[in-house]
Amino acid sequence: MKRASKRNKEIRYKRTAGNFLYALCLIPLYLIPYTSSAQRLNGTKDAADNIIIYGDSFLFSIHEPKGWTGDVDNAKNYNSNIIFYQSKEGLKKNTLIQVLTYKKQDEEVNKDLESDVSNFKEKNHDLKEQTNEVSNKKMYPAFSKLVYVENVFYQYIAYVNPGKEFHNAFSVSMNIAKRTATKEEISAFKEIVSSLVVFKR
């Protein structure tokens, strides 16, 4: 069964990986990101690489993996609240990790993940999928899958639900052309999912 109608509406958006610009990837309209601002936490060593992202209806922090840059200014160009890349060339050539927050319809964000996978299947009949284990340090429920067409693209997707006290959930995605992610890329993806902490706004 498909999710409610607003989950089935789609818009095209950009994902980059390698030298390949993805127009084939689709996201539902409910995943249009809110306008974001950000600031870096100062003080303790542990907080040095954390970034606070906030908007009118949300406030969360996330860790910037070593060797990666967290970028809010360019995130809106990728329908995200914040993006991560390993160099400035990452916006065009290298792996891009996208994070966005969206208003939940209910607490079953695992069904949002399944809706994403279904959209991929509709567009790619050779699509394969496998579970991708992720966790969150605050014990927020997190669901993740790798969907791919061999030697074409590999899409790592995670959904995180901070709980009933919050109206928003989170999507984290990493798209790579023609190859699976390296250990370093998978580590960064999982670190970002794990580090997410949501605060009341």
GROMACS .gro file of C-alpha atoms in nm:
model
  201
    1MET     CA    1   0.000   0.000   0.000
    2LYS     CA    2   0.128   0.344  -0.089
    3ARG     CA    3   0.156   0.627   0.158
    4ALA     CA    4  -0.097   0.911   0.162
    5SER     CA    5  -0.130   1.121  -0.150
    6LYS     CA    6   0.110   1.397  -0.047
    7ARG     CA    7   0.384   1.135  -0.021
    8ASN     CA    8   0.328   1.031  -0.382
    9LYS     CA    9   0.386   1.373  -0.538
   10GLU     CA   10   0.737   1.413  -0.679
   11ILE     CA   11   0.983   1.677  -0.788
   12ARG     CA   12   1.311   1.639  -0.971
   13TYR     CA   13   1.628   1.738  -0.795
   14LYS     CA   14   2.003   1.717  -0.835
   15ARG     CA   15   2.238   1.464  -0.683
   16THR     CA   16   2.602   1.457  -0.783
   17ALA     CA   17   2.860   1.182  -0.774
   18GLY     CA   18   3.170   1.127  -0.985
   19ASN     CA   19   3.117   1.325  -1.306
   20PHE     CA   20   2.753   1.221  -1.322
   21LEU     CA   21   2.461   1.460  -1.255
   22TYR     CA   22   2.154   1.268  -1.145
   23ALA     CA   23   1.825   1.379  -1.293
   24LEU     CA   24   1.688   1.027  -1.258
   25CYS     CA   25   1.645   1.056  -0.881
   26LEU     CA   26   1.311   1.175  -0.751
   27ILE     CA   27   1.194   1.288  -0.410
   28PRO     CA   28   0.842   1.341  -0.281
   29LEU     CA   29   0.718   1.696  -0.230
   30TYR     CA   30   0.697   1.643   0.144
   31LEU     CA   31   1.078   1.632   0.141
   32ILE     CA   32   1.123   1.990   0.021
   33PRO     CA   33   1.364   2.134   0.278
   34TYR     CA   34   1.295   2.428   0.505
   35THR     CA   35   1.519   2.733   0.479
   36SER     CA   36   1.819   2.677   0.705
   37SER     CA   37   2.087   2.870   0.889
   38ALA     CA   38   2.383   2.725   1.077
   39GLN     CA   39   2.650   2.793   1.332
   40ARG     CA   40   2.942   2.587   1.461
   41LEU     CA   41   2.956   2.490   1.825
   42ASN     CA   42   3.256   2.621   2.014
   43GLY     CA   43   3.409   2.504   2.337
   44THR     CA   44   3.483   2.140   2.403
   45LYS     CA   45   3.690   1.927   2.172
   46ASP     CA   46   3.391   1.699   2.114
   47ALA     CA   47   3.177   1.994   2.006
   48ALA     CA   48   3.437   2.146   1.775
   49ASP     CA   49   3.315   1.964   1.465
   50ASN     CA   50   2.942   1.989   1.541
   51ILE     CA   51   2.717   2.221   1.346
   52ILE     CA   52   2.381   2.357   1.461
   53ILE     CA   53   2.125   2.388   1.181
   54TYR     CA   54   1.808   2.583   1.249
   55GLY     CA   55   1.501   2.733   1.086
   56ASP     CA   56   1.161   2.864   1.189
   57SER     CA   57   1.033   2.523   1.299
   58PHE     CA   58   1.342   2.309   1.365
   59LEU     CA   59   1.675   2.301   1.545
   60PHE     CA   60   1.925   2.018   1.526
   61SER     CA   61   2.296   1.952   1.551
   62ILE     CA   62   2.505   1.720   1.341
   63HIS     CA   63   2.870   1.618   1.338
   64GLU     CA   64   3.104   1.712   1.055
   65PRO     CA   65   3.316   1.401   0.980
   66LYS     CA   66   3.691   1.453   0.966
   67GLY     CA   67   3.796   1.546   0.614
   68TRP     CA   68   3.445   1.657   0.514
   69THR     CA   69   3.289   2.002   0.488
   70GLY     CA   70   2.938   2.075   0.611
   71ASP     CA   71   2.777   2.338   0.387
   72VAL     CA   72   2.442   2.507   0.454
   73ASP     CA   73   2.486   2.792   0.204
   74ASN     CA   74   2.484   2.562  -0.100
   75ALA     CA   75   2.246   2.304   0.047
   76LYS     CA   76   1.932   2.466  -0.093
   77ASN     CA   77   2.066   2.400  -0.445
   78TYR     CA   78   2.044   2.030  -0.361
   79ASN     CA   79   1.707   2.041  -0.183
   80SER     CA   80   1.878   1.986   0.151
   81ASN     CA   81   1.929   2.162   0.483
   82ILE     CA   82   2.299   2.078   0.488
   83ILE     CA   83   2.532   1.894   0.251
   84PHE     CA   84   2.869   1.733   0.316
   85TYR     CA   85   3.156   1.687   0.072
   86GLN     CA   86   3.529   1.624   0.090
   87SER     CA   87   3.642   1.919  -0.120
   88LYS     CA   88   3.498   2.214  -0.310
   89GLU     CA   89   3.509   1.989  -0.615
   90GLY     CA   90   3.267   1.769  -0.425
   91LEU     CA   91   2.983   1.987  -0.545
   92LYS     CA   92   3.053   1.869  -0.899
   93LYS     CA   93   3.273   1.562  -0.892
   94ASN     CA   94   3.299   1.387  -0.558
   95THR     CA   95   3.059   1.215  -0.323
   96LEU     CA   96   2.786   1.434  -0.175
   97ILE     CA   97   2.591   1.350   0.141
   98GLN     CA   98   2.260   1.532   0.177
   99VAL     CA   99   2.059   1.588   0.495
  100LEU     CA  100   1.711   1.732   0.507
  101THR     CA  101   1.433   1.765   0.757
  102TYR     CA  102   1.065   1.735   0.669
  103LYS     CA  103   0.730   1.743   0.846
  104LYS     CA  104   0.620   1.394   0.947
  105GLN     CA  105   0.285   1.256   0.845
  106ASP     CA  106   0.308   0.996   1.124
  107GLU     CA  107   0.569   0.810   1.326
  108GLU     CA  108   0.625   0.537   1.065
  109VAL     CA  109   0.916   0.696   0.882
  110ASN     CA  110   1.026   0.347   0.778
  111LYS     CA  111   0.734   0.368   0.534
  112ASP     CA  112   0.885   0.688   0.394
  113LEU     CA  113   1.197   0.486   0.319
  114GLU     CA  114   0.989   0.217   0.152
  115SER     CA  115   0.813   0.485  -0.052
  116ASP     CA  116   1.152   0.611  -0.170
  117VAL     CA  117   1.253   0.257  -0.269
  118SER     CA  118   0.926   0.209  -0.456
  119ASN     CA  119   0.988   0.529  -0.653
  120PHE     CA  120   1.332   0.402  -0.751
  121LYS     CA  121   1.183   0.069  -0.861
  122GLU     CA  122   0.927   0.240  -1.081
  123LYS     CA  123   1.205   0.423  -1.265
  124ASN     CA  124   1.466   0.145  -1.263
  125HIS     CA  125   1.341  -0.207  -1.333
  126ASP     CA  126   1.686  -0.355  -1.270
  127LEU     CA  127   1.702  -0.203  -0.923
  128LYS     CA  128   1.841  -0.412  -0.639
  129GLU     CA  129   1.822  -0.333  -0.270
  130GLN     CA  130   1.980  -0.438   0.054
  131THR     CA  131   1.956  -0.335   0.418
  132ASN     CA  132   2.221  -0.091   0.533
  133GLU     CA  133   2.273  -0.097   0.910
  134VAL     CA  134   2.281   0.245   1.079
  135SER     CA  135   2.218   0.370   1.432
  136ASN     CA  136   2.177   0.697   1.617
  137LYS     CA  137   2.358   0.786   1.940
  138LYS     CA  138   2.035   0.927   2.089
  139MET     CA  139   1.862   0.600   2.006
  140TYR     CA  140   1.629   0.763   1.753
  141PRO     CA  141   1.480   0.493   1.528
  142ALA     CA  142   1.684   0.488   1.207
  143PHE     CA  143   1.615   0.291   0.890
  144SER     CA  144   1.849   0.257   0.596
  145LYS     CA  145   1.885   0.081   0.263
  146LEU     CA  146   2.122   0.069  -0.028
  147VAL     CA  147   1.944   0.071  -0.363
  148TYR     CA  148   2.141   0.032  -0.682
  149VAL     CA  149   2.161  -0.061  -1.046
  150GLU     CA  150   2.492  -0.240  -1.091
  151ASN     CA  151   2.762  -0.025  -1.249
  152VAL     CA  152   2.517   0.266  -1.287
  153PHE     CA  153   2.441   0.417  -0.945
  154TYR     CA  154   2.447   0.328  -0.576
  155GLN     CA  155   2.210   0.519  -0.347
  156TYR     CA  156   2.247   0.500   0.030
  157ILE     CA  157   1.932   0.624   0.205
  158ALA     CA  158   1.854   0.663   0.575
  159TYR     CA  159   1.549   0.795   0.758
  160VAL     CA  160   1.562   0.904   1.122
  161ASN     CA  161   1.267   0.971   1.353
  162PRO     CA  162   1.355   1.175   1.667
  163GLY     CA  163   1.028   1.077   1.833
  164LYS     CA  164   0.672   1.186   1.897
  165GLU     CA  165   0.771   1.509   2.070
  166PHE     CA  166   0.907   1.642   1.740
  167HIS     CA  167   0.708   1.720   1.426
  168ASN     CA  168   0.995   1.661   1.186
  169ALA     CA  169   1.189   1.358   1.066
  170PHE     CA  170   1.515   1.343   0.872
  171SER     CA  171   1.643   1.196   0.549
  172VAL     CA  172   2.013   1.136   0.481
  173SER     CA  173   2.128   1.025   0.136
  174MET     CA  174   2.452   0.952  -0.045
  175ASN     CA  175   2.454   0.886  -0.417
  176ILE     CA  176   2.755   0.750  -0.607
  177ALA     CA  177   2.794   0.677  -0.976
  178LYS     CA  178   2.919   0.342  -1.109
  179ARG     CA  179   3.067   0.208  -0.784
  180THR     CA  180   2.986   0.124  -0.426
  181ALA     CA  181   3.094   0.360  -0.149
  182THR     CA  182   3.441   0.333  -0.002
  183LYS     CA  183   3.486   0.243   0.365
  184GLU     CA  184   3.559   0.610   0.436
  185GLU     CA  185   3.240   0.725   0.262
  186ILE     CA  186   3.025   0.468   0.441
  187SER     CA  187   3.186   0.567   0.770
  188ALA     CA  188   3.106   0.936   0.709
  189PHE     CA  189   2.746   0.852   0.612
  190LYS     CA  190   2.693   0.645   0.927
  191GLU     CA  191   2.865   0.905   1.145
  192ILE     CA  192   2.630   1.176   1.019
  193VAL     CA  193   2.324   0.959   1.089
  194SER     CA  194   2.458   0.866   1.433
  195SER     CA  195   2.542   1.222   1.534
  196LEU     CA  196   2.202   1.378   1.465
  197VAL     CA  197   2.053   1.542   1.776
  198VAL     CA  198   1.722   1.731   1.765
  199PHE     CA  199   1.619   2.009   2.002
  200LYS     CA  200   1.285   2.172   2.071
  201ARG     CA  201   1.240   2.498   1.883
   0.00000   0.00000   0.00000
